[in-house]
PDB file of N, CA and C in Angstrom:
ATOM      1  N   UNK H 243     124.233 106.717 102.000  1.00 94.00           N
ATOM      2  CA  UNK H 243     124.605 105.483 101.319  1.00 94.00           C
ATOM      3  C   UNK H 243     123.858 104.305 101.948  1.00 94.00           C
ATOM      4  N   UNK H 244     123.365 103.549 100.953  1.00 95.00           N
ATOM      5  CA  UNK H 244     122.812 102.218 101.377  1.00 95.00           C
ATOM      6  C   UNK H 244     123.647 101.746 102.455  1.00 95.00           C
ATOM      7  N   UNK H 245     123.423 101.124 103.659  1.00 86.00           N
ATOM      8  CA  UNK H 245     124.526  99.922 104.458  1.00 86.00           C
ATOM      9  C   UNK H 245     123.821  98.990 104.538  1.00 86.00           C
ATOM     10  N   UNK H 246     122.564  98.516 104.543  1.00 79.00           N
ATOM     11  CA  UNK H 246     122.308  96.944 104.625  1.00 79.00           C
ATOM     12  C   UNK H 246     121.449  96.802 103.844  1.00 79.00           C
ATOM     13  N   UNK H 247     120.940  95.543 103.548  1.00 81.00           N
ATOM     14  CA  UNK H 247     119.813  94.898 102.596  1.00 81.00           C
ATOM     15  C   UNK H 247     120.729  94.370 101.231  1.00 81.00           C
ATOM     16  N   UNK H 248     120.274  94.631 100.111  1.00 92.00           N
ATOM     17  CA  UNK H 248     120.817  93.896  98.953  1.00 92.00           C
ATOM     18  C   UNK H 248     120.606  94.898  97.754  1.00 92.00           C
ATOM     19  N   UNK H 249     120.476  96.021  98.532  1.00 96.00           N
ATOM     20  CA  UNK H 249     120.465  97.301  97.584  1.00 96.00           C
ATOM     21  C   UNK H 249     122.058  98.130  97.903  1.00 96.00           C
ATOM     22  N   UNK H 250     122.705  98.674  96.890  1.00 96.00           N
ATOM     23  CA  UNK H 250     123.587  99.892  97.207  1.00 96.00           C
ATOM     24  C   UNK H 250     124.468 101.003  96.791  1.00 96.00           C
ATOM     25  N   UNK H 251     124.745 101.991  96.875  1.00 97.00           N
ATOM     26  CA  UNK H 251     124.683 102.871  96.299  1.00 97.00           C
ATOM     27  C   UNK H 251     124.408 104.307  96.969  1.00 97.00           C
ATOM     28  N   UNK H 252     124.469 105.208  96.375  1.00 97.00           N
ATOM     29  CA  UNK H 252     124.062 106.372  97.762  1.00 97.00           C
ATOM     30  C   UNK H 252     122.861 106.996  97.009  1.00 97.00           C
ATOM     31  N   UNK H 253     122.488 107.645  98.400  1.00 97.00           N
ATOM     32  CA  UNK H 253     120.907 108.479  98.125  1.00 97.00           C
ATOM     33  C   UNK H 253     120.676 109.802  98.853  1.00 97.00           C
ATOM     34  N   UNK H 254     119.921 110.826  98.165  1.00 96.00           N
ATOM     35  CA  UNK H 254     119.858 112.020  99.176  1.00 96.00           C
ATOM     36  C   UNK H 254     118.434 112.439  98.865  1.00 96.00           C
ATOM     37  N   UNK H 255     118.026 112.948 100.140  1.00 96.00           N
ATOM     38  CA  UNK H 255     116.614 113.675  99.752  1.00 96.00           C
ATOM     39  C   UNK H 255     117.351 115.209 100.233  1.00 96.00           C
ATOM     40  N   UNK H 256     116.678 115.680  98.829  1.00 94.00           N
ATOM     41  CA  UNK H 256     117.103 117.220  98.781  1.00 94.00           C
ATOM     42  C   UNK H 256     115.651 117.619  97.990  1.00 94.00           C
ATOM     43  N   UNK H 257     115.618 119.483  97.969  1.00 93.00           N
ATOM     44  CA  UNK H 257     114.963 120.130  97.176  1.00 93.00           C
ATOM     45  C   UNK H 257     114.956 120.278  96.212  1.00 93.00           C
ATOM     46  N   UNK H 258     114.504 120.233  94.965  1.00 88.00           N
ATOM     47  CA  UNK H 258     115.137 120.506  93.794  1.00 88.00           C
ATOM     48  C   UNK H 258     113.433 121.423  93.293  1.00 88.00           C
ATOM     49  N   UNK H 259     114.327 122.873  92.822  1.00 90.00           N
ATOM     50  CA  UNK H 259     112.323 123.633  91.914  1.00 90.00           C
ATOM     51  C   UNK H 259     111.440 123.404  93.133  1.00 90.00           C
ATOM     52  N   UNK H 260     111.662 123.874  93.854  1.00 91.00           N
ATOM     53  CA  UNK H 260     110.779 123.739  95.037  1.00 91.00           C
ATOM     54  C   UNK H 260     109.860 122.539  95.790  1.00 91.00           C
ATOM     55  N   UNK H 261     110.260 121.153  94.901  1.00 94.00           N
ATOM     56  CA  UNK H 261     109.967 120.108  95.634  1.00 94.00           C
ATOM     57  C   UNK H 261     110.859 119.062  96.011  1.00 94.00           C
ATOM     58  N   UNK H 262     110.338 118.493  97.318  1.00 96.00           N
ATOM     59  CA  UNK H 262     111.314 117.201  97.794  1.00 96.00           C
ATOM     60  C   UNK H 262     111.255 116.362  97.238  1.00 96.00           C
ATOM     61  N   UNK H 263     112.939 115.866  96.989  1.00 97.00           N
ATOM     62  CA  UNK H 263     112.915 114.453  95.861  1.00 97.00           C
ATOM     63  C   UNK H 263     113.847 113.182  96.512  1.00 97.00           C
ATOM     64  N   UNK H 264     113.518 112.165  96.505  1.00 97.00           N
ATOM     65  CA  UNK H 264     114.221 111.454  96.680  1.00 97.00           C
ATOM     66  C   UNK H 264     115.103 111.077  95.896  1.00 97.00           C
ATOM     67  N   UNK H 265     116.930 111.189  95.712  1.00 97.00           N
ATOM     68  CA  UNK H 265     117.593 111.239  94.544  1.00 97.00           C
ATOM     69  C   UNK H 265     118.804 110.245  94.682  1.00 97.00           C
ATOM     70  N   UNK H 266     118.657 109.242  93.644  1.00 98.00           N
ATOM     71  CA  UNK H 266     119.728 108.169  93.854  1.00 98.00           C
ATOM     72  C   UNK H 266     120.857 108.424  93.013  1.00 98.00           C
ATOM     73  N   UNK H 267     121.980 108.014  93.393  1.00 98.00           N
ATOM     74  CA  UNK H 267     123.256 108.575  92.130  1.00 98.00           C
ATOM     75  C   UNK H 267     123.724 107.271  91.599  1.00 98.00           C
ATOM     76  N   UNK H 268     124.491 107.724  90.512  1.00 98.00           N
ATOM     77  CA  UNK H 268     125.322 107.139  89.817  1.00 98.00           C
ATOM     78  C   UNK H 268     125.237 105.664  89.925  1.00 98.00           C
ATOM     79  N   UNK H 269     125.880 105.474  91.266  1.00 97.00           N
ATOM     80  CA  UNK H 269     125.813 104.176  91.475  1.00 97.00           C
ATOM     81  C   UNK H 269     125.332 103.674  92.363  1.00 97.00           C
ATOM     82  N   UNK H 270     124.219 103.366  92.243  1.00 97.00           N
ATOM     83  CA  UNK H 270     122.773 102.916  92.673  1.00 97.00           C
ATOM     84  C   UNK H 270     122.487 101.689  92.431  1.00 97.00           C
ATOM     85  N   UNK H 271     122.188 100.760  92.719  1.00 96.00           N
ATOM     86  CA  UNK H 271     121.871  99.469  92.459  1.00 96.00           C
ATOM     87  C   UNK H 271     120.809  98.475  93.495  1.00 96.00           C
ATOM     88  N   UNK H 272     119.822  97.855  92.422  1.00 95.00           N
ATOM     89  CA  UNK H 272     119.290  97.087  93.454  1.00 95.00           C
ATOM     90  C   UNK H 272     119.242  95.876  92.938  1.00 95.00           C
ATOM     91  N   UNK H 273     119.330  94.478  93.981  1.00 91.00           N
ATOM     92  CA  UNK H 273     119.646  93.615  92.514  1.00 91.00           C
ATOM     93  C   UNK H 273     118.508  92.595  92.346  1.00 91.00           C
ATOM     94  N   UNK H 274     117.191  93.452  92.376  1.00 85.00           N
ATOM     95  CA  UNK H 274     116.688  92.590  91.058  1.00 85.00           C
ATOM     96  C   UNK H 274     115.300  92.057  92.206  1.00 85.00           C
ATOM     97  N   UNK H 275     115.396  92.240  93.482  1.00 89.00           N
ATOM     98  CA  UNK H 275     114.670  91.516  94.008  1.00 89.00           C
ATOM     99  C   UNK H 275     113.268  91.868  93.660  1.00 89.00           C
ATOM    100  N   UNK H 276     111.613  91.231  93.941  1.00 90.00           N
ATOM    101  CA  UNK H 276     110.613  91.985  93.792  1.00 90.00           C
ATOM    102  C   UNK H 276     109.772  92.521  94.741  1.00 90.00           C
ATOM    103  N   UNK H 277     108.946  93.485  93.733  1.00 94.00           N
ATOM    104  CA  UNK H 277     108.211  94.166  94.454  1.00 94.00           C
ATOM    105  C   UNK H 277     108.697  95.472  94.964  1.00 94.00           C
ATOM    106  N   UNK H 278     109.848  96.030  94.610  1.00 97.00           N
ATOM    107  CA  UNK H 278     110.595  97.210  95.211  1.00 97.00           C
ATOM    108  C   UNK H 278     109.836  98.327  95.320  1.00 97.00           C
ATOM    109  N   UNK H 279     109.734  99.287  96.504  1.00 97.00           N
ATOM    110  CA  UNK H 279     109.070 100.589  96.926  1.00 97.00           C
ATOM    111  C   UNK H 279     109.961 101.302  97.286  1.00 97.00           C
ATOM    112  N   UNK H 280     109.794 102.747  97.263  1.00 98.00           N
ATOM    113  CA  UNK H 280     110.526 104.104  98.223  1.00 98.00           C
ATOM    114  C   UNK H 280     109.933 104.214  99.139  1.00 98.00           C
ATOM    115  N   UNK H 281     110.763 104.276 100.538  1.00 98.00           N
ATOM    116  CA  UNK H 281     109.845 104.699 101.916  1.00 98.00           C
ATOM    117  C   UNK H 281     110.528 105.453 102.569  1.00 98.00           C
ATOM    118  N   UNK H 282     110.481 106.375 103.148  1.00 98.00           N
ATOM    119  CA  UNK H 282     110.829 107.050 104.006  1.00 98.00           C
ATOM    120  C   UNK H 282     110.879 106.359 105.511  1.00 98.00           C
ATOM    121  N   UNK H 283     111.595 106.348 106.817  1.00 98.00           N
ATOM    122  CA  UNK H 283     111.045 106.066 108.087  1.00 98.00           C
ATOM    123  C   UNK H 283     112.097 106.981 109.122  1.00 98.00           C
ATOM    124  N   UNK H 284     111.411 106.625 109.492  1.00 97.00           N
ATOM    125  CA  UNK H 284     111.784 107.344 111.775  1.00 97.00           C
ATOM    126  C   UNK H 284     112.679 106.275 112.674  1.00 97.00           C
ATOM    127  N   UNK H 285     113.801 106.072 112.282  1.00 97.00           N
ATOM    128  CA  UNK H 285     113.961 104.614 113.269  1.00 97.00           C
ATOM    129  C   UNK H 285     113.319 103.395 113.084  1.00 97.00           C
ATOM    130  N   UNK H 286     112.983 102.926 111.656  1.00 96.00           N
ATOM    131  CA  UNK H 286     112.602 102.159 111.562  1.00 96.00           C
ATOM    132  C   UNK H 286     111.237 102.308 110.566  1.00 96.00           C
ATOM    133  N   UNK H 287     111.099 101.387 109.573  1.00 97.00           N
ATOM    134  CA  UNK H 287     110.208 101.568 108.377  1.00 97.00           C
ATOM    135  C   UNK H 287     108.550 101.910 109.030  1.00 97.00           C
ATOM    136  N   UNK H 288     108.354 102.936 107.921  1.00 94.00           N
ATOM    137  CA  UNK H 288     106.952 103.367 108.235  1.00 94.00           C
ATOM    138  C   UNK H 288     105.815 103.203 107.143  1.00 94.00           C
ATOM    139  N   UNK H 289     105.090 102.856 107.012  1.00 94.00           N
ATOM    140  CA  UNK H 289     104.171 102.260 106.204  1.00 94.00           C
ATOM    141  C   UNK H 289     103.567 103.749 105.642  1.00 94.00           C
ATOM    142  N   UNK H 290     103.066 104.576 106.269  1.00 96.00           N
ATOM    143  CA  UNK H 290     102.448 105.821 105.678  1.00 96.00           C
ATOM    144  C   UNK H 290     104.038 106.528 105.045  1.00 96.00           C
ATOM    145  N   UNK H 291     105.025 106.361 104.970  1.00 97.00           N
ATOM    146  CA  UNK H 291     106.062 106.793 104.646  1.00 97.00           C
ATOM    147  C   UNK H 291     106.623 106.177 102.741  1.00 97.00           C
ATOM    148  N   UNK H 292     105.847 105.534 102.865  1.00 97.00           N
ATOM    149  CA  UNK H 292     105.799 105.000 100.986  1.00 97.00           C
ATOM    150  C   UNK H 292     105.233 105.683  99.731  1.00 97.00           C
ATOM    151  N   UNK H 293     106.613 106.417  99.384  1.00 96.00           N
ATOM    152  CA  UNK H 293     106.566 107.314  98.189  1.00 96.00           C
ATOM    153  C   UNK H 293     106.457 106.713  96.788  1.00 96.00           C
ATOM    154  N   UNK H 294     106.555 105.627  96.315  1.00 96.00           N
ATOM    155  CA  UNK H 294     106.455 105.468  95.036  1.00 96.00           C
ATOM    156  C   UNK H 294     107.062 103.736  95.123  1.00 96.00           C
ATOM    157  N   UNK H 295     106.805 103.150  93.829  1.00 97.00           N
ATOM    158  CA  UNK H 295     107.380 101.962  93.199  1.00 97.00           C
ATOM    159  C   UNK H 295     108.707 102.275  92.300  1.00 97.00           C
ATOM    160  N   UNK H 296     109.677 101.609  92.817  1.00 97.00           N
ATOM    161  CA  UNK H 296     111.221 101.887  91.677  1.00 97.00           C
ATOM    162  C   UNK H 296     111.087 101.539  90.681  1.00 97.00           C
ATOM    163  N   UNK H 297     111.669 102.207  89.908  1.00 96.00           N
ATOM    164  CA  UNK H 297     111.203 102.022  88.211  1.00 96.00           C
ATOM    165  C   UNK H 297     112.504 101.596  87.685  1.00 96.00           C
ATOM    166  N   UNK H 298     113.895 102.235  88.058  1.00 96.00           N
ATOM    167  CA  UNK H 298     114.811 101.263  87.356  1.00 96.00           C
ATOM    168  C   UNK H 298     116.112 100.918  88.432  1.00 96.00           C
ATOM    169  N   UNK H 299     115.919  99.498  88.316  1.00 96.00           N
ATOM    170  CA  UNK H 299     117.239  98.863  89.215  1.00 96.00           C
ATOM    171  C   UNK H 299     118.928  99.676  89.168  1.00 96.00           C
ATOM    172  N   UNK H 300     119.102 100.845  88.272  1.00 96.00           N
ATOM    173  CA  UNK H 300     120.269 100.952  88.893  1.00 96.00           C
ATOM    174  C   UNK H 300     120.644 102.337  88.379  1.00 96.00           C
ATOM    175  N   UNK H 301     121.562 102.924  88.512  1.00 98.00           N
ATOM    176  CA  UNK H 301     121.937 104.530  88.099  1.00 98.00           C
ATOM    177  C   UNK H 301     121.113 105.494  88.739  1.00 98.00           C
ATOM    178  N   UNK H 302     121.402 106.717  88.283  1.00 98.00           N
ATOM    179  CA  UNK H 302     120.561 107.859  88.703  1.00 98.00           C
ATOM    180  C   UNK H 302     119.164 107.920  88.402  1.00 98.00           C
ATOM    181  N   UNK H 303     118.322 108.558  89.131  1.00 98.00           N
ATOM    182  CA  UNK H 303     117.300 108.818  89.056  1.00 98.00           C
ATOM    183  C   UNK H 303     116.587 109.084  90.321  1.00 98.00           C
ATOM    184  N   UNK H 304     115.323 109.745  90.255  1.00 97.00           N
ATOM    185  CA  UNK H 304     114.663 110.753  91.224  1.00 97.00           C
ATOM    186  C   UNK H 304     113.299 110.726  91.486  1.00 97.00           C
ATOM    187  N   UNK H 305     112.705 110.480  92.531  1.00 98.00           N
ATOM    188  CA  UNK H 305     111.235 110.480  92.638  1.00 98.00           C
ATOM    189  C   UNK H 305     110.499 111.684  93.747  1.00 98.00           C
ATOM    190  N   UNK H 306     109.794 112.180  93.303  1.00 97.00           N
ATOM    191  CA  UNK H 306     108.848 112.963  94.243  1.00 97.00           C
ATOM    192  C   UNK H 306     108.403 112.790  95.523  1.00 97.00           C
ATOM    193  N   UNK H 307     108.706 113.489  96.449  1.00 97.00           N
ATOM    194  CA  UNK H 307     108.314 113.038  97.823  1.00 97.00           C
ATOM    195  C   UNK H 307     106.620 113.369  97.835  1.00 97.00           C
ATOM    196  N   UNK H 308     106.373 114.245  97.338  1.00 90.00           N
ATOM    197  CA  UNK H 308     104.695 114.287  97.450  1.00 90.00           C
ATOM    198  C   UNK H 308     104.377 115.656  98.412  1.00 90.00           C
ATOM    199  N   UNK H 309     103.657 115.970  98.568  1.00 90.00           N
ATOM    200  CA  UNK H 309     103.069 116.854  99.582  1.00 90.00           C
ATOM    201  C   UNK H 309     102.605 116.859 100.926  1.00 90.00           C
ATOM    202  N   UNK H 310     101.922 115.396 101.452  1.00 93.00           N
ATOM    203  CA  UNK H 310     101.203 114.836 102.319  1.00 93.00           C
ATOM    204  C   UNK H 310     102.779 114.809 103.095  1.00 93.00           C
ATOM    205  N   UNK H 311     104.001 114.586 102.668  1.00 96.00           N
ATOM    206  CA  UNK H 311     105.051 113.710 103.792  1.00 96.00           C
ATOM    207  C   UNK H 311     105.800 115.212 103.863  1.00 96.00           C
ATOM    208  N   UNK H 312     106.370 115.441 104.886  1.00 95.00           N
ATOM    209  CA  UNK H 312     107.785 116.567 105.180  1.00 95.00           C
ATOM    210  C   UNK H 312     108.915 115.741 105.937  1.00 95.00           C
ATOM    211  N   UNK H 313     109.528 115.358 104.896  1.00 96.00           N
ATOM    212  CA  UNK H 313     110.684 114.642 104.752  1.00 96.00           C
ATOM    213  C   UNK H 313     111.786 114.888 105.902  1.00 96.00           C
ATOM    214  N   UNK H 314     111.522 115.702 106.630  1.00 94.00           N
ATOM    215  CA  UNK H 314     112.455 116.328 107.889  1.00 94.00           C
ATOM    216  C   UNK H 314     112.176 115.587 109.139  1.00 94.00           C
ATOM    217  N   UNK H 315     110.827 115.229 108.603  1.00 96.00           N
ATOM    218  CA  UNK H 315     109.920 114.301 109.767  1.00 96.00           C
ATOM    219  C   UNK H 315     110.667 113.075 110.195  1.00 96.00           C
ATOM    220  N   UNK H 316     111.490 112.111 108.981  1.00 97.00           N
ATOM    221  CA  UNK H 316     112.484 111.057 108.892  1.00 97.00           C
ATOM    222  C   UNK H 316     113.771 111.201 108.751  1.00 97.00           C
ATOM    223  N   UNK H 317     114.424 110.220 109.254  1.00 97.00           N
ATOM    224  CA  UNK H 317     115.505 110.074 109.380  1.00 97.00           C
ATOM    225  C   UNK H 317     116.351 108.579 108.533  1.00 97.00           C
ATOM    226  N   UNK H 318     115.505 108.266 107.220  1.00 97.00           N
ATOM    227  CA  UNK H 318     116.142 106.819 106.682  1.00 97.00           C
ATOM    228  C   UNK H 318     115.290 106.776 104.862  1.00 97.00           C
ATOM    229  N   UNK H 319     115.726 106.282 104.255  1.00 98.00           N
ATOM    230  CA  UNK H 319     115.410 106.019 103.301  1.00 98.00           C
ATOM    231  C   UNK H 319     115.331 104.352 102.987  1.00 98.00           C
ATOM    232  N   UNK H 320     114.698 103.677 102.442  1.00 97.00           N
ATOM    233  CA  UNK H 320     114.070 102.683 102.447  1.00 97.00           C
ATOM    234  C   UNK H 320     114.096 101.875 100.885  1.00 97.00           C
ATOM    235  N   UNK H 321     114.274 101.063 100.600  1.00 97.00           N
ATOM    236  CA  UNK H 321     113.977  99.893  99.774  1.00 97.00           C
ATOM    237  C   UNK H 321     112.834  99.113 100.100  1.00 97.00           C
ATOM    238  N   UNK H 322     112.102  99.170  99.932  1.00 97.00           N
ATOM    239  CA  UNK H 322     111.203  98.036 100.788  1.00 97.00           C
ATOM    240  C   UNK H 322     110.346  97.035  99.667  1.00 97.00           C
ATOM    241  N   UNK H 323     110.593  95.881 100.232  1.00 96.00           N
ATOM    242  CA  UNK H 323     109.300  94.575  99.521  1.00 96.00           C
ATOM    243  C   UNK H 323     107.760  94.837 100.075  1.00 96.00           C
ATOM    244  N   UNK H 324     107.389  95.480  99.675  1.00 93.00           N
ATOM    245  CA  UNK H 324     105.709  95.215  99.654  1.00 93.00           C
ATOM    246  C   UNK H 324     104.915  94.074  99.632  1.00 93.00           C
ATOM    247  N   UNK H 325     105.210  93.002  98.782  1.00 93.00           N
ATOM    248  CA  UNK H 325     104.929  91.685  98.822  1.00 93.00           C
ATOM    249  C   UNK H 325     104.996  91.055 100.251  1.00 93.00           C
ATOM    250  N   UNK H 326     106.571  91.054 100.642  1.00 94.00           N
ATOM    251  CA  UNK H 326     106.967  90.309 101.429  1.00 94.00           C
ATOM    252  C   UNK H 326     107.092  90.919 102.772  1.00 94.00           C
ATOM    253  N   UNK H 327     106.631  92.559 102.994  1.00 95.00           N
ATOM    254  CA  UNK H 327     107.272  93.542 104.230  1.00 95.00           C
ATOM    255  C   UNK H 327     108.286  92.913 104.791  1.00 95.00           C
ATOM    256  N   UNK H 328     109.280  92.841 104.182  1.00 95.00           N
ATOM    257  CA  UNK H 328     111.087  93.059 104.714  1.00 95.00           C
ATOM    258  C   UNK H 328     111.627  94.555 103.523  1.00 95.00           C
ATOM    259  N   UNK H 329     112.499  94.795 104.211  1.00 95.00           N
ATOM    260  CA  UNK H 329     113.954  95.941 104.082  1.00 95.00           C
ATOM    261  C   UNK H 329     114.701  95.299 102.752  1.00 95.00           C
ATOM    262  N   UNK H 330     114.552  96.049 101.545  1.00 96.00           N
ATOM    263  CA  UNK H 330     115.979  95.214 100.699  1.00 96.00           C
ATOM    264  C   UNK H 330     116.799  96.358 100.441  1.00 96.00           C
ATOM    265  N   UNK H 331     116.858  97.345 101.315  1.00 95.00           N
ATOM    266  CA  UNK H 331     118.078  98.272 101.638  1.00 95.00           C
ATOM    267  C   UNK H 331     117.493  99.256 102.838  1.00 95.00           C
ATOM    268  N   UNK H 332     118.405  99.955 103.523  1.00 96.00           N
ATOM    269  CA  UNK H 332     118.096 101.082 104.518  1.00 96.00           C
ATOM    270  C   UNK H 332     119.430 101.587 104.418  1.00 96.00           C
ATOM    271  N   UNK H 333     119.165 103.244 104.195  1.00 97.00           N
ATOM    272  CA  UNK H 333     120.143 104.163 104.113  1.00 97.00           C
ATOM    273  C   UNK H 333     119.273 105.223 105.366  1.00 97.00           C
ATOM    274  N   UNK H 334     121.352 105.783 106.232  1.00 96.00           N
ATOM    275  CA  UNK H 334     120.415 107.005 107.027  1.00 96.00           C
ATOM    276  C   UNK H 334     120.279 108.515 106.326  1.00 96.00           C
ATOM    277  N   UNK H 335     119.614 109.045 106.674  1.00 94.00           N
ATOM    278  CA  UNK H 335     119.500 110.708 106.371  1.00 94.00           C
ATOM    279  C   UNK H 335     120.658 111.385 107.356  1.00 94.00           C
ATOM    280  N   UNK H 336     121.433 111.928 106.870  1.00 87.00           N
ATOM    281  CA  UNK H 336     121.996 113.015 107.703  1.00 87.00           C
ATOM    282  C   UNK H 336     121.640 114.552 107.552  1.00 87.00           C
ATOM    283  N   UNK H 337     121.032 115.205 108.527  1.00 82.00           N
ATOM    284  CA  UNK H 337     120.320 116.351 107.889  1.00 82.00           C
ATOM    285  C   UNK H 337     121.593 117.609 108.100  1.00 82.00           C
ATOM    286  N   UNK H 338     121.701 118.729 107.538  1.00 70.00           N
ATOM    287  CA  UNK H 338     122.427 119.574 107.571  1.00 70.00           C
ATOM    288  C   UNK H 338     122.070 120.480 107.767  1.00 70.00           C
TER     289      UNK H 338
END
């Protein structure tokens, strides 16, 4: 689940068909700010860790982690301004 920034809602990176996805639920929300990205990080945002541009401010939906990243590597999921490099949410990974 999101805990800070101005995004919130919960998120999981899981497998789905044999690839890693980054997957937001239900109630998901970001409100509106610009420039929004997916990032992955380690304790803190990582620049090679930027999976995609958000496509819709709120509900479910799912993006591809890619091949180049192994998502086990991080421990956070990310909102991030590209424009501005600040955080407009950080959620942790709990791995199982």
């Amino acid at each position: 689940t999101f805990t800070s920034g101005i995004t919130s809602g919960s998120v999981q990176v899981m497998k789905s068909q044999g690839q890693w996805m980054v997957t937001f639920g239900e109630d998901f929300i970001h409100d509106g700010a610009p420039d929004p990205w997916i990032a992955l990080g380690k304790d803190g945002f990582q620049r090679h860790g930027i999976i995609g541009e958000l496509k819709q401010f709120k509900g479910a939906q799912s993006y591809p982690i890619g091949e180049k990243l192994n998502p086990e590597d991080f421990n956070e999921v990310y909102i991030w301004c590209v424009e501005h490099n600040t955080s407009l949410g950080r959620a942790k990974l709990v791995w199982q």
